[in-house]
CSV table of C-alpha atoms and ligand atoms in Angstrom, one decimal:
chain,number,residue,atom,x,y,z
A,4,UNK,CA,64.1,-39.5,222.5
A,5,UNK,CA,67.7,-40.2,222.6
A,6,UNK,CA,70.8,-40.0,220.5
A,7,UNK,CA,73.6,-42.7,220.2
A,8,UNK,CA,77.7,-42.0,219.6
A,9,UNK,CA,79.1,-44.4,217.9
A,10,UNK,CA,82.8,-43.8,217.5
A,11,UNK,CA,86.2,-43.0,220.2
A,12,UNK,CA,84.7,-43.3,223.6
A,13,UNK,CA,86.7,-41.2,224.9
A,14,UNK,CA,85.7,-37.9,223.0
A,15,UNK,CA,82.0,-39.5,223.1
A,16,UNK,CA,82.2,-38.6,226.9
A,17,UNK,CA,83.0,-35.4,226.0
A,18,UNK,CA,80.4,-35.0,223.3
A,19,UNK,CA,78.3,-36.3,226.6
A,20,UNK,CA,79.1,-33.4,229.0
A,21,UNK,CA,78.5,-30.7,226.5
A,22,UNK,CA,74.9,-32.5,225.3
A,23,UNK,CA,74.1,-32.4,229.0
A,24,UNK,CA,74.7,-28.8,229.2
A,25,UNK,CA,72.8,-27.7,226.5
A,26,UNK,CA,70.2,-30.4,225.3
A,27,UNK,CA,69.3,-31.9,228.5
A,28,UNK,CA,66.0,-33.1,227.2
A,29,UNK,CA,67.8,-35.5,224.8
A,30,UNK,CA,69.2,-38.8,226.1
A,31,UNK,CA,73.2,-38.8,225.3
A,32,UNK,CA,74.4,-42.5,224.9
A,33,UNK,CA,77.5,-44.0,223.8
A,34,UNK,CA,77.6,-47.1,221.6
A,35,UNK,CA,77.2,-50.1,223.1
A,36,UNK,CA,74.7,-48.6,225.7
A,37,UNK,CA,71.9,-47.8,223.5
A,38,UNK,CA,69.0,-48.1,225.6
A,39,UNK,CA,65.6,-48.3,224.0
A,40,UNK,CA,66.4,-48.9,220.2
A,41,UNK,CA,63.1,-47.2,219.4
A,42,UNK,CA,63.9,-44.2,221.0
A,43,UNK,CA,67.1,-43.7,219.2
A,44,UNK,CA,66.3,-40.6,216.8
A,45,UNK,CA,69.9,-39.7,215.8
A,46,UNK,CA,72.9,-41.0,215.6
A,47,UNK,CA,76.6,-39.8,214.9
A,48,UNK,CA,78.6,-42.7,213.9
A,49,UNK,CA,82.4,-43.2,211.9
A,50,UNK,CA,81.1,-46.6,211.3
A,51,UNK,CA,77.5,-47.5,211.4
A,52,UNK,CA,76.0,-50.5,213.1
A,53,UNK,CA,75.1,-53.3,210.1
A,54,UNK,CA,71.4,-53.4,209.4
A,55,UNK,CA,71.0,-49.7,210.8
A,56,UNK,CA,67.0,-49.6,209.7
A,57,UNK,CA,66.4,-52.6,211.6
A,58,UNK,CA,68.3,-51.8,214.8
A,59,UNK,CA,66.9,-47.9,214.8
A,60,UNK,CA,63.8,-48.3,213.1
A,61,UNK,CA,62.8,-44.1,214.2
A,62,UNK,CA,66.5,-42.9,212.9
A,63,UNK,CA,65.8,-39.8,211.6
A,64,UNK,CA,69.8,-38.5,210.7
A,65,UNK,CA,73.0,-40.2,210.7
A,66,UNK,CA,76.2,-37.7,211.3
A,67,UNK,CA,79.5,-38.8,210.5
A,68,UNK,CA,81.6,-38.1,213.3
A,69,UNK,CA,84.2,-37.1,210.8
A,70,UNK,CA,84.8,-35.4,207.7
A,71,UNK,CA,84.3,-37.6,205.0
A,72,UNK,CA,81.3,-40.2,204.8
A,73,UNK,CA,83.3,-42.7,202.3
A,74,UNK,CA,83.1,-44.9,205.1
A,75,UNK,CA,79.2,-45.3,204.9
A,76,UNK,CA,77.4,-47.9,202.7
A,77,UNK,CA,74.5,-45.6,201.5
A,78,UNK,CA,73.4,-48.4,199.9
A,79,UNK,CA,72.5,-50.3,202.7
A,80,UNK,CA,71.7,-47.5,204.7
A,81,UNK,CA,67.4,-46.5,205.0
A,82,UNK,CA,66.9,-44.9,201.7
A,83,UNK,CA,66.2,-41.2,202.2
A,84,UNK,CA,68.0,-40.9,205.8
A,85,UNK,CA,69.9,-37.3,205.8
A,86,UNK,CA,73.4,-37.8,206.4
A,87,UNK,CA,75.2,-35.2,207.4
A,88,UNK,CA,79.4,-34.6,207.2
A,89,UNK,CA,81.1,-32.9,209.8
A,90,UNK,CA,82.3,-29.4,209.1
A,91,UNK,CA,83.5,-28.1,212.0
A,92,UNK,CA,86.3,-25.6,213.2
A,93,UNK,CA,88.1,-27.8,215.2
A,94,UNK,CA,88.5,-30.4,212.3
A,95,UNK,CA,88.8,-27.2,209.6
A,96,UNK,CA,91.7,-25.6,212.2
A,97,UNK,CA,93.8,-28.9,212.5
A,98,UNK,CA,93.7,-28.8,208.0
A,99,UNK,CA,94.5,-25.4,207.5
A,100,UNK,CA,97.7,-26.1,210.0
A,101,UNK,CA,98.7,-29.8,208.4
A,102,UNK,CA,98.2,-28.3,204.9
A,103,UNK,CA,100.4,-25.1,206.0
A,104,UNK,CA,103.3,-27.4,207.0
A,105,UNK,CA,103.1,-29.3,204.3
A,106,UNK,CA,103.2,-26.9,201.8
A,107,UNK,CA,105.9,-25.2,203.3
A,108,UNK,CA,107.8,-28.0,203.9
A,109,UNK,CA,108.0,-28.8,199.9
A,110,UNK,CA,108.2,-24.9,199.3
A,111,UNK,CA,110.9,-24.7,201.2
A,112,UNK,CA,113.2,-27.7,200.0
A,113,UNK,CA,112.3,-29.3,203.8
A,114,UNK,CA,112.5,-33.8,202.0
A,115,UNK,CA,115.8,-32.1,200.4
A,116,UNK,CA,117.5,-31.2,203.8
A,117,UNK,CA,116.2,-34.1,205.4
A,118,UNK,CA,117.9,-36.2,202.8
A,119,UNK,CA,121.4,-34.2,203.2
A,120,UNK,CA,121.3,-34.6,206.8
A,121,UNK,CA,121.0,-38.2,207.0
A,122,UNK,CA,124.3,-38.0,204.9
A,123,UNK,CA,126.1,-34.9,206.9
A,124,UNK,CA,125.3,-32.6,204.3
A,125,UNK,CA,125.4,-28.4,204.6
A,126,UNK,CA,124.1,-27.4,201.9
A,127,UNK,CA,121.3,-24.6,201.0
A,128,UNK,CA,119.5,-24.1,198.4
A,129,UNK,CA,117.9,-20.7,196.8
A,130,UNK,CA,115.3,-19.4,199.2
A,131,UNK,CA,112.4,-18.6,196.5
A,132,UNK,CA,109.8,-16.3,197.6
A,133,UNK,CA,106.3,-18.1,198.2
A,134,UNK,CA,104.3,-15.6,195.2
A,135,UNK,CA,107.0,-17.2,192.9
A,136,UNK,CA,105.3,-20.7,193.9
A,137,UNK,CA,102.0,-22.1,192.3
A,138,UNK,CA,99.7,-24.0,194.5
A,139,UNK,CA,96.7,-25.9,193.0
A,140,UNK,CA,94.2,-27.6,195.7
A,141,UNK,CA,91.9,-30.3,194.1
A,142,UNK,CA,88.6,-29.6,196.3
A,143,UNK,CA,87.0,-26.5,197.3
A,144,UNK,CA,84.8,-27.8,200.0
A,145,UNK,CA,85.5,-26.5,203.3
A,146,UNK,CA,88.9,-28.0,204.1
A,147,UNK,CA,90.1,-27.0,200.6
A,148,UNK,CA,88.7,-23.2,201.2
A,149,UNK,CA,90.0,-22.7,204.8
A,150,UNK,CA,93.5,-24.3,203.5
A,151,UNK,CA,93.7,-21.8,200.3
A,152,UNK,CA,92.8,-18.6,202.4
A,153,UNK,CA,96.0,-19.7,205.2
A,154,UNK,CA,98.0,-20.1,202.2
A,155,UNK,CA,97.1,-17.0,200.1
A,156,UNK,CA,98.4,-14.9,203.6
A,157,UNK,CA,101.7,-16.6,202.9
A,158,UNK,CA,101.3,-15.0,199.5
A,159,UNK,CA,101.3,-18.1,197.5
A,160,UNK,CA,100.1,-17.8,193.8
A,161,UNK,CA,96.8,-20.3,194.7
A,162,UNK,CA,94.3,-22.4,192.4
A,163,UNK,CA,91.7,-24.4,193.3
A,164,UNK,CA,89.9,-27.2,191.3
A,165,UNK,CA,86.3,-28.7,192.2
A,166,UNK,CA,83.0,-29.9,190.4
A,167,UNK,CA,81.2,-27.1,189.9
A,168,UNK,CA,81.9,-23.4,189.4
A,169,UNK,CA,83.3,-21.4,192.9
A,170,UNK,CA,84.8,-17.9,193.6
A,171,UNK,CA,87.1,-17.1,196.1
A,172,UNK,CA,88.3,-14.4,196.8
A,173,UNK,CA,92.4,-14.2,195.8
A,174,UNK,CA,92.1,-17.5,194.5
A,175,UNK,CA,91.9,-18.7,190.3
A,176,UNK,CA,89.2,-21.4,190.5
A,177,UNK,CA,89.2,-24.1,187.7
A,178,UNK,CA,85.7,-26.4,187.7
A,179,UNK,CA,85.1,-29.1,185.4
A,180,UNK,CA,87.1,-31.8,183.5
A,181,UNK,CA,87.6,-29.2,180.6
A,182,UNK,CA,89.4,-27.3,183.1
A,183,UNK,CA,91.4,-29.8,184.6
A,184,UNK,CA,94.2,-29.6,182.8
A,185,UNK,CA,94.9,-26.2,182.8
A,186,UNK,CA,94.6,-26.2,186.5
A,187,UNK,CA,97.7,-29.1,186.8
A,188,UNK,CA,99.7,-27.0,184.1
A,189,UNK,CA,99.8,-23.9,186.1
A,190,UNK,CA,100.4,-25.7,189.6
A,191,UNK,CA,103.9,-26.6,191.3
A,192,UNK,CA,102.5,-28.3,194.6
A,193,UNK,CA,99.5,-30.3,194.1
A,194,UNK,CA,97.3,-30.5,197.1
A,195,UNK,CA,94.8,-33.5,197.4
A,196,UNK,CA,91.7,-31.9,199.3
A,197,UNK,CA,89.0,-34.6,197.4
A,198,UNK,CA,86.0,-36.8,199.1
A,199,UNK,CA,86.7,-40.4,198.1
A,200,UNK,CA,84.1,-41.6,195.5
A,201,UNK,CA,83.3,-43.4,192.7
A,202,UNK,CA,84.6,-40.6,190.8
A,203,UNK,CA,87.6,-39.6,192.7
A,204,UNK,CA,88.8,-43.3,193.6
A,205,UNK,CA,92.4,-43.9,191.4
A,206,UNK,CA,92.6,-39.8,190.4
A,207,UNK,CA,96.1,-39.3,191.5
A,208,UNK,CA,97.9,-41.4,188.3
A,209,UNK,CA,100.3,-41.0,186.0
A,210,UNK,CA,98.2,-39.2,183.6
A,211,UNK,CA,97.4,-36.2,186.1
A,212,UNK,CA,101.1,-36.6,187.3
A,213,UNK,CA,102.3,-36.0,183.9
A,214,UNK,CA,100.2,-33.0,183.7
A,215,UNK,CA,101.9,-31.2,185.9
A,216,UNK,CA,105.2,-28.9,186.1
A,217,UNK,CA,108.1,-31.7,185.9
A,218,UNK,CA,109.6,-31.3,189.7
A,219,UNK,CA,106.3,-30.6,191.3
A,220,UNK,CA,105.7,-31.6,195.2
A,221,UNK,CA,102.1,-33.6,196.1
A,222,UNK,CA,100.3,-33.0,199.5
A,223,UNK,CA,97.6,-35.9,199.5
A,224,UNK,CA,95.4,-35.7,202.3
A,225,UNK,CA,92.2,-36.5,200.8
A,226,UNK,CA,91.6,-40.8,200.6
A,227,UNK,CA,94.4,-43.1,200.4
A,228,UNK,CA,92.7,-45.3,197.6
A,229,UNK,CA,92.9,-41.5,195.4
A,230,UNK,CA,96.7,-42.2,195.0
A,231,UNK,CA,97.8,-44.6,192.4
A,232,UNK,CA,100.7,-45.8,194.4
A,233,UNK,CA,102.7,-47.7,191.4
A,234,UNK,CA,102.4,-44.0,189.3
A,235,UNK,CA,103.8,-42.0,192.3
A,236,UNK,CA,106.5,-44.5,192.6
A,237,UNK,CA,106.9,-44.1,188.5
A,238,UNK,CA,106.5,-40.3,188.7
A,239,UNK,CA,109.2,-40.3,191.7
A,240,UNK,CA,111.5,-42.3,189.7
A,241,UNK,CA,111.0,-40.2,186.3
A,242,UNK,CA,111.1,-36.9,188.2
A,243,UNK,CA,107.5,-35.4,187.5
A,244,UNK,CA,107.0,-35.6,190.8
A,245,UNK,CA,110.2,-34.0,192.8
A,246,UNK,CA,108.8,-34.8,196.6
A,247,UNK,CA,105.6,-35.8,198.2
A,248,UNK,CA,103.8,-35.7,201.6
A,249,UNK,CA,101.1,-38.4,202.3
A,250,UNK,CA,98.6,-38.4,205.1
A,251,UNK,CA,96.5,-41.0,203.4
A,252,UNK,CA,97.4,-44.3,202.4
A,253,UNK,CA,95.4,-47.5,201.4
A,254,UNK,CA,95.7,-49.8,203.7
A,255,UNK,CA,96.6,-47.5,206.4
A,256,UNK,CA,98.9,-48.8,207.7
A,257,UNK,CA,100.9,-49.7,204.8
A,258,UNK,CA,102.6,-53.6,205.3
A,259,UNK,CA,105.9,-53.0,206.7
A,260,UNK,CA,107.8,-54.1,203.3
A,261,UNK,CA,105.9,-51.3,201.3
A,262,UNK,CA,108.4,-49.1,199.2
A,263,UNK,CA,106.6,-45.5,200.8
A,264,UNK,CA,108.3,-46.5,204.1
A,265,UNK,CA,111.6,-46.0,203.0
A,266,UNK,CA,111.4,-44.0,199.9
A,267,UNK,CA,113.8,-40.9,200.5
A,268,UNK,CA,111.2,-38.6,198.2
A,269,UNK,CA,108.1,-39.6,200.4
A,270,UNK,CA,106.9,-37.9,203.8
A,271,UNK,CA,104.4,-40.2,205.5
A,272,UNK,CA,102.3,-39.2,208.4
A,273,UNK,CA,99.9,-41.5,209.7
A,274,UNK,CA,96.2,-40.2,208.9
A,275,UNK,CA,96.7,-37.3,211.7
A,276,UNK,CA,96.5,-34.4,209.1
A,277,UNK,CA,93.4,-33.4,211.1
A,278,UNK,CA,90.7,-34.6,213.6
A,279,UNK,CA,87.1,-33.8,214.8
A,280,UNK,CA,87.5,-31.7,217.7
A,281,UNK,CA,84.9,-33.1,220.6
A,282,UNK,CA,84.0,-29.4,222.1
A,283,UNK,CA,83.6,-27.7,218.7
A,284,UNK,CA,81.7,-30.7,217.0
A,285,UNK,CA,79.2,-31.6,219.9
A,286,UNK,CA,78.4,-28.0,219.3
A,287,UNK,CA,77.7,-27.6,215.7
A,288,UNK,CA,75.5,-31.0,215.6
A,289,UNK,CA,73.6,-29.6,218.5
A,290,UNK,CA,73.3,-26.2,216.1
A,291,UNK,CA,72.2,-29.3,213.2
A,292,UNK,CA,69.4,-30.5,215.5
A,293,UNK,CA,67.8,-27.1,216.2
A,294,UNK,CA,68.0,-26.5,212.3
A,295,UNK,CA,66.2,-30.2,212.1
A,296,UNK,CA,63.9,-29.7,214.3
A,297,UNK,CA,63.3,-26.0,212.8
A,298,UNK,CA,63.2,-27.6,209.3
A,299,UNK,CA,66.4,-25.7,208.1
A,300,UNK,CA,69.0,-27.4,205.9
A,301,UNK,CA,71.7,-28.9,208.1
A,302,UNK,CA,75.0,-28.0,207.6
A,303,UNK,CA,77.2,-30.4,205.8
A,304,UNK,CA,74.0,-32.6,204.6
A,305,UNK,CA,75.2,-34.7,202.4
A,306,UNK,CA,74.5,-35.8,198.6
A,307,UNK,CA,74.1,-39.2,198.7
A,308,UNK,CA,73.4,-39.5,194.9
A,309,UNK,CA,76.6,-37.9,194.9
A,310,UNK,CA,78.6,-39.8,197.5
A,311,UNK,CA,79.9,-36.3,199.5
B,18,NDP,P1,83.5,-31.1,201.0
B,18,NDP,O1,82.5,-32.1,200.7
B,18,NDP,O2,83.2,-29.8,201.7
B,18,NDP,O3,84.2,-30.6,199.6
B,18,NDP,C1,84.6,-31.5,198.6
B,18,NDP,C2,85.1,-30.7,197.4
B,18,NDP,O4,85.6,-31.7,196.4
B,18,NDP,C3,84.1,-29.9,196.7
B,18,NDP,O5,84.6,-28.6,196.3
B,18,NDP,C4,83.7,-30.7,195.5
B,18,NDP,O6,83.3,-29.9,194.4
B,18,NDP,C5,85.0,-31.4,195.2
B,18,NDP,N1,84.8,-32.6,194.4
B,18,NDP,C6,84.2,-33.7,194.8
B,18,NDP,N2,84.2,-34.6,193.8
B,18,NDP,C7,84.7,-34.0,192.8
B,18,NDP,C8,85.0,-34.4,191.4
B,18,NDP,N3,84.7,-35.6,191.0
B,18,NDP,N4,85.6,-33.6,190.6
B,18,NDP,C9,85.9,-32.3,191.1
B,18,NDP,N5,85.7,-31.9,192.3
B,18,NDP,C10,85.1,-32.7,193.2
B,18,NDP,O7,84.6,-31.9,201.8
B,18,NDP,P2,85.7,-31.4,202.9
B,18,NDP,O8,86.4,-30.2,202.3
B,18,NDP,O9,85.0,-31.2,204.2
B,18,NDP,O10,86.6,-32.7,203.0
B,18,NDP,C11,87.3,-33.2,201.9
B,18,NDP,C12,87.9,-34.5,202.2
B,18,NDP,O11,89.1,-34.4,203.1
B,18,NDP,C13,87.1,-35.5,203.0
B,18,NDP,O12,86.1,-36.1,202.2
B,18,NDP,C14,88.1,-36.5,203.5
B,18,NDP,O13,88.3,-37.5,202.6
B,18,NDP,C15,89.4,-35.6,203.6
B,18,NDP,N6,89.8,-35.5,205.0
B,18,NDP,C16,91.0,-35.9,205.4
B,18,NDP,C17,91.4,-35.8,206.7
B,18,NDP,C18,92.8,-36.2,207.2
B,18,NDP,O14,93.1,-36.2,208.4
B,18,NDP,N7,93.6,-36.6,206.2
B,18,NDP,C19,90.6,-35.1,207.8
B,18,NDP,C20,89.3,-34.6,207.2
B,18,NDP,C21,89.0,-34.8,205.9
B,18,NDP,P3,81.9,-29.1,194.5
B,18,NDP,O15,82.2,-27.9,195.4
B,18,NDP,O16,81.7,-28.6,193.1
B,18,NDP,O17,80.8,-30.0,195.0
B,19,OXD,C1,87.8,-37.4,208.6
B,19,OXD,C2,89.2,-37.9,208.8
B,19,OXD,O1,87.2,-37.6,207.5
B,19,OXD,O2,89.7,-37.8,209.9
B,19,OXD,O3,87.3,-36.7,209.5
B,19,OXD,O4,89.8,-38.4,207.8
């Protein structure tokens, strides 16, 4: 029985050491030494290998060796193979920090100073107190939760928006497309924390922009293809939106002539907001196989019907 890594070979060899260590029965290999196809029982993959059925045909789960599974085709994937996301501290750690800087950054006039140094500027601005700041996250999954509790110790005034109904503690939860627009009326830095889907793809427009506080900042670190580039451009221009940090972009990289490069009101980093963690991970999808084996739900299974 083995399992196959498919993604960075580099952390697959450290995925390798710690399956060696603690599942020694189960034959580690990384992609493209896959040994017996039949015996391949689980994979973790970024990108799957095309015709996955056919190649494994005794696959019994595919884990995404990172966050968010938009990359799959479920459609061409075996109907009814569990696929599991990866929630893991090391990846949920790297968020809370990226999200943290982020928000602080906007909070604290950071695209503003940066603009009047370029031009040998001194010049400050009011320092507000973070509880006099509204932050909304769109996403309460586990990157949206773990970002919302870092910033509620800052003592930001925090919202969070997702699908269905969630409490958290310190934190006024909005669910639903009733409750949508409430949610952007209240919130002065919008943070991005969705799964790209069918659903979520094009979100970030000018209707939602317009929604919100004029002058408010946007983190987006969810998908690039969320972001309706030409409306953030529009709501840059008009604005609605004062300053905005993007993680995400689509393509990624942006062509070198794209406007984001150079815009003065735009912060691009490139895709780094957060990364799978090889210790951390290779040890919660061990902790998935036991619950597989035991017939326990894994954690971060995956709604395929659902596309997160
Ligand atoms: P989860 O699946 O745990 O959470 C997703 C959240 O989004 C849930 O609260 C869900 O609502 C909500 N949601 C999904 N669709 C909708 C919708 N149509 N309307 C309202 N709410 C919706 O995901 P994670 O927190 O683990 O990750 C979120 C995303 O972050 C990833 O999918 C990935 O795209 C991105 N990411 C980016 C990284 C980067 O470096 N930039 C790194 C890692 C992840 P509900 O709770 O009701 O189901
Ligand atoms: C992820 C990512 O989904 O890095 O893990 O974006």
């Amino acid at each position: 029985m083995s399992f196959v890594y498919k993604s960075d070979p580099v952390r697959g060899r450290q995925w390798a050491e710690i399956f060696a260590r603690e599942a020694p029965a189960l034959a580690f290999r990384i992609w493209p030494d896959i040994g017996d196809p039949a015996q391949v029982r689980f994979l973790a993959a970024w990108e799957p290998p095309a015709r996955l059925g056919e190649l494994f045909p005794n696959l019994q789960v595919l884990f995404s060796s990172g966050a968010g599974v938009d990359q799959f085709d479920f459609a061409a994937l075996p109907p009814g193979l569990p696929v599991v996301r990866m929630v893991e501290p090391g990846i949920i750690g790297g968020m809370v920090e990226y999200v943290s800087w982020a928000v602080l950054a906007l909070h604290r006039d950071m695209l503003q100073y940066r603009r009047q140094q370029a031009q040998a500027q001194w010049k400050a601005a009011p320092v507000r107190p973070a509880g006099h700041c509204r932050v909304g996250v769109l996403g309460l999954g586990s990157l949206g939760r773990a970002a919302l509790a870092q910033l509620r110790s800052f003592g930001f005034d925090c919202a969070g928006w997702s699908r269905s109904r969630h409490q958290v503690d310190g934190v006024q939860c909005f669910a639903g497309a009733d409750e949508l627009p409430a949610f952007l009326a209240r919130t002065q830095i919008l943070v991005c924390l969705l799964p790209l889907t069918d659903e979520t793809r094009g979100f970030l427009d000018v209707a939602l922009f317009a929604q919100l506080p004029r002058g408010a900042g946007l983190v987006q670190v969810g998908r690039g293809p969320q972001l309706v580039q030409a409306d953030l451009l529009a709501a840059l221009a008009q604005g609605w939106i004062a300053d905005a940090v993007l993680d995400v972009t689509d393509p990624e990289p942006l062509p070198p002539d794209h406007p984001f490069w150079q815009h003065p009101n735009i912060w691009l980093t490139p895709h780094i907001a957060s990364m799978t963690q090889p210790d951390t991970a290779a040890r919660v999808v061990l902790d998935n196989l036991r619950r597989f084996e035991a017939g326990e739900e894994m954690v971060g299974r995956v709604d395929r019907a659902r596309g997160y």
